Amino acid sequence: VYQQIRDRLQHLITSGALVPGDRLPSIRSLAQSLQVNKLTVMEAYDLLTAAGLVTARQGSGYFVDLLSPTPASLTSRFSPTQDVVLWETQGSPFFRYYSQYVQAQYQAGFIDLSCAYPQQLPDNLSRITRRVAGLNESLHHYDLAQGLPRLRQQIASFLVQIGLEVSPEHLMVTTGSMQGLSLVLRYFLQPGDWVVVESPTFSGMLAILEQLQVRIIGIPMDANGMNLELLAQYLHSHRPKLIYTISTLHNPTGITTSLSHRQALIQLAQHYKCPILEDNVYEGLHADPAPPPLKSLDANVFYVGSFSKTLQPGLRVGYIAVPSQHFPALLEQKLLQDLHSPTLPQAIVGEYLATGHYRRHLQRLRTMLKCHRNAMLQALSTYFPADARWTMPAGGMFLWVQLPNRFAGVLAAVHQQAVDAKILYTEGSLCFPARQGYPAIRLSFGNESPDLMEKGVAGLGEILARLAPPSTNAAD
Ligand SMILES: Cc1ncc(COP(=O)(O)O)c(C=O)c1O
């Protein structure tokens, strides 16, 4: 019943019947008119609050959140056209980008719209860190290569909640998900092999693939995910050794694929006997439940996760759910790399999960991110060129802006002027294999307050308008 009430009110808000600032009926009056218990209405209001649609004001009741998106800004007009990219070159810009980004963090005064993790400090994490560090002598020893049993147990319980059943025996804790990705790639790939990635994709992945001297097939992303018709063609013609995909809250586009897209992708991979590496480090930040991961549809998928995006990247705690037949060989590789990931961060995360803090923290984080996303959407529709298009992610912390073609020649100047104006964002070209793609930028709403975000988006909008004003020429 409470879900029905939530759905009804949600519909009223998203259809525009209730607008930001409108007051909702009091709990007592709604309970009376619907002939339900007050607790039922409270439960529905709690869900709406957690979804960022409603705010409670002490003593005055519940109101439609001021940052709830208007129906118009909820529609994504993202629809790029792009060719498949085949890449055999070398020289990744990832290292330069990463170093610049970390250095910028140490400088004050920047509006950071490039940050890839939320800046919200998890409640109680410091307390738990002190407790775990003080008490646990066993953490000072060498430990299991696959990671602490308690943490793996907790990760397994978390994964069940998102529809993925994995035994703790088949989970391997890694030093950030970056190590997990690297281990799986090194396990499958030899120089010269073909690998499928989405185009655009995570720039760190492109850097590892570069280092391995493999050849990349960049399959274009449209609003639904990787173009599966093109994928089928290239699976047939190039026989790649691996498909790398981010199915939930894709970096950089923020897109989450549907269940039917996932099923079709699995079918193709099975048909061509091509393993899948699924990288869902943003999974916990999906606002409503996302479709279950690809791995839940096929146990042969390698699934990579992380606590960098939901707790703290400095902990460097990630994990892989490994298909059972590959576990021993991959564990040996992990052992030879670093024996095991540091035990103290593993114990901290394990304790944080076990005490229920993580679940509550995720709820708060998702609500905060949703408000921030809505604020960014509003700012984009106010300050960005009318012919720019952007994605509408169902959570996470990025959105992807596709700029009109007239920006193709001025992207470096846009970036330089933004840095001069102390605004950071991620250059879209970093995310395209061979840097071949349409003009685009990735904007993060995970870091700054809505006010600063608006200031940053307004500043960028000004730079864009200055460097490539809309032409009157219809060919643009
Ligand atoms: C898609 C994706 N995978 C993996 C990583 C690496 O994260 P970490 O090694 O901190 O877990 C990132 C970081 O930005 C990412 O965006």
PDB file of C-alpha atoms and ligand atoms in Angstrom, residues 116-117 175-179 181 202-203 205 244 246 249-251 279-282 304-309 312-314 316-318 398 442, ligand 1:
ATOM      1  CA  ALA A 116      34.795  10.889 -10.000  1.00  0.00           C
ATOM      2  CA  TYR A 117      33.703  10.253  -6.419  1.00  0.00           C
ATOM      3  CA  THR A 175      43.501  -3.032  -4.399  1.00  0.00           C
ATOM      4  CA  GLY A 176      40.872  -0.764  -5.937  1.00  0.00           C
ATOM      5  CA  SER A 177      38.839  -2.045  -8.839  1.00  0.00           C
ATOM      6  CA  MET A 178      41.678  -0.832 -11.043  1.00  0.00           C
ATOM      7  CA  GLN A 179      43.733  -3.855  -9.948  1.00  0.00           C
ATOM      8  CA  LEU A 181      40.404  -4.785 -14.172  1.00  0.00           C
ATOM      9  CA  PHE A 202      36.427   4.824 -18.912  1.00  0.00           C
ATOM     10  CA  SER A 203      39.721   6.484 -19.828  1.00  0.00           C
ATOM     11  CA  MET A 205      40.622   1.253 -19.128  1.00  0.00           C
ATOM     12  CA  TYR A 244      34.539  -4.702 -21.553  1.00  0.00           C
ATOM     13  CA  ILE A 246      29.911  -0.780 -17.786  1.00  0.00           C
ATOM     14  CA  LEU A 249      25.807   4.106 -14.561  1.00  0.00           C
ATOM     15  CA  HIS A 250      28.320   3.978 -17.354  1.00  0.00           C
ATOM     16  CA  ASN A 251      31.392   6.178 -17.136  1.00  0.00           C
ATOM     17  CA  ASP A 279      32.766  -2.987 -14.481  1.00  0.00           C
ATOM     18  CA  ASN A 280      29.998  -1.693 -12.229  1.00  0.00           C
ATOM     19  CA  VAL A 281      31.852   0.427  -9.704  1.00  0.00           C
ATOM     20  CA  TYR A 282      28.958   2.931  -9.586  1.00  0.00           C
ATOM     21  CA  VAL A 304      34.215  -5.835 -10.901  1.00  0.00           C
ATOM     22  CA  GLY A 305      33.051  -3.611  -8.011  1.00  0.00           C
ATOM     23  CA  SER A 306      34.580  -1.034  -5.664  1.00  0.00           C
ATOM     24  CA  PHE A 307      34.058   1.023  -2.527  1.00  0.00           C
ATOM     25  CA  SER A 308      35.898   3.997  -4.045  1.00  0.00           C
ATOM     26  CA  LYS A 309      32.737   5.600  -5.373  1.00  0.00           C
ATOM     27  CA  GLN A 312      36.408   6.601  -0.144  1.00  0.00           C
ATOM     28  CA  PRO A 313      38.801   6.017  -3.025  1.00  0.00           C
ATOM     29  CA  GLY A 314      41.802   6.321  -0.699  1.00  0.00           C
ATOM     30  CA  ARG A 316      41.624   1.252  -2.268  1.00  0.00           C
ATOM     31  CA  VAL A 317      39.146  -1.577  -1.659  1.00  0.00           C
ATOM     32  CA  GLY A 318      37.669  -3.194  -4.748  1.00  0.00           C
ATOM     33  CA  PHE A 398      28.171  12.118 -14.113  1.00  0.00           C
ATOM     34  CA  ARG A 442      31.752  14.907 -18.913  1.00  0.00           C
TER      35      ARG A 442
HETATM   36  C1  LIG B   1      34.373   2.783 -14.563  1.00  0.00           C
HETATM   37  C2  LIG B   1      35.473   2.806 -13.572  1.00  0.00           C
HETATM   38  N1  LIG B   1      36.088   1.661 -13.253  1.00  0.00           N
HETATM   39  C3  LIG B   1      37.082   1.630 -12.354  1.00  0.00           C
HETATM   40  C4  LIG B   1      37.538   2.773 -11.737  1.00  0.00           C
HETATM   41  C5  LIG B   1      38.687   2.680 -10.767  1.00  0.00           C
HETATM   42  O1  LIG B   1      38.249   2.841  -9.449  1.00  0.00           O
HETATM   43  P1  LIG B   1      39.005   2.289  -8.167  1.00  0.00           P
HETATM   44  O2  LIG B   1      40.290   1.649  -8.604  1.00  0.00           O
HETATM   45  O3  LIG B   1      39.220   3.461  -7.289  1.00  0.00           O
HETATM   46  O4  LIG B   1      38.089   1.268  -7.560  1.00  0.00           O
HETATM   47  C6  LIG B   1      36.937   3.998 -12.028  1.00  0.00           C
HETATM   48  C7  LIG B   1      37.412   5.256 -11.414  1.00  0.00           C
HETATM   49  O5  LIG B   1      37.099   6.349 -11.809  1.00  0.00           O
HETATM   50  C8  LIG B   1      35.876   4.013 -12.972  1.00  0.00           C
HETATM   51  O6  LIG B   1      35.234   5.149 -13.296  1.00  0.00           O
END
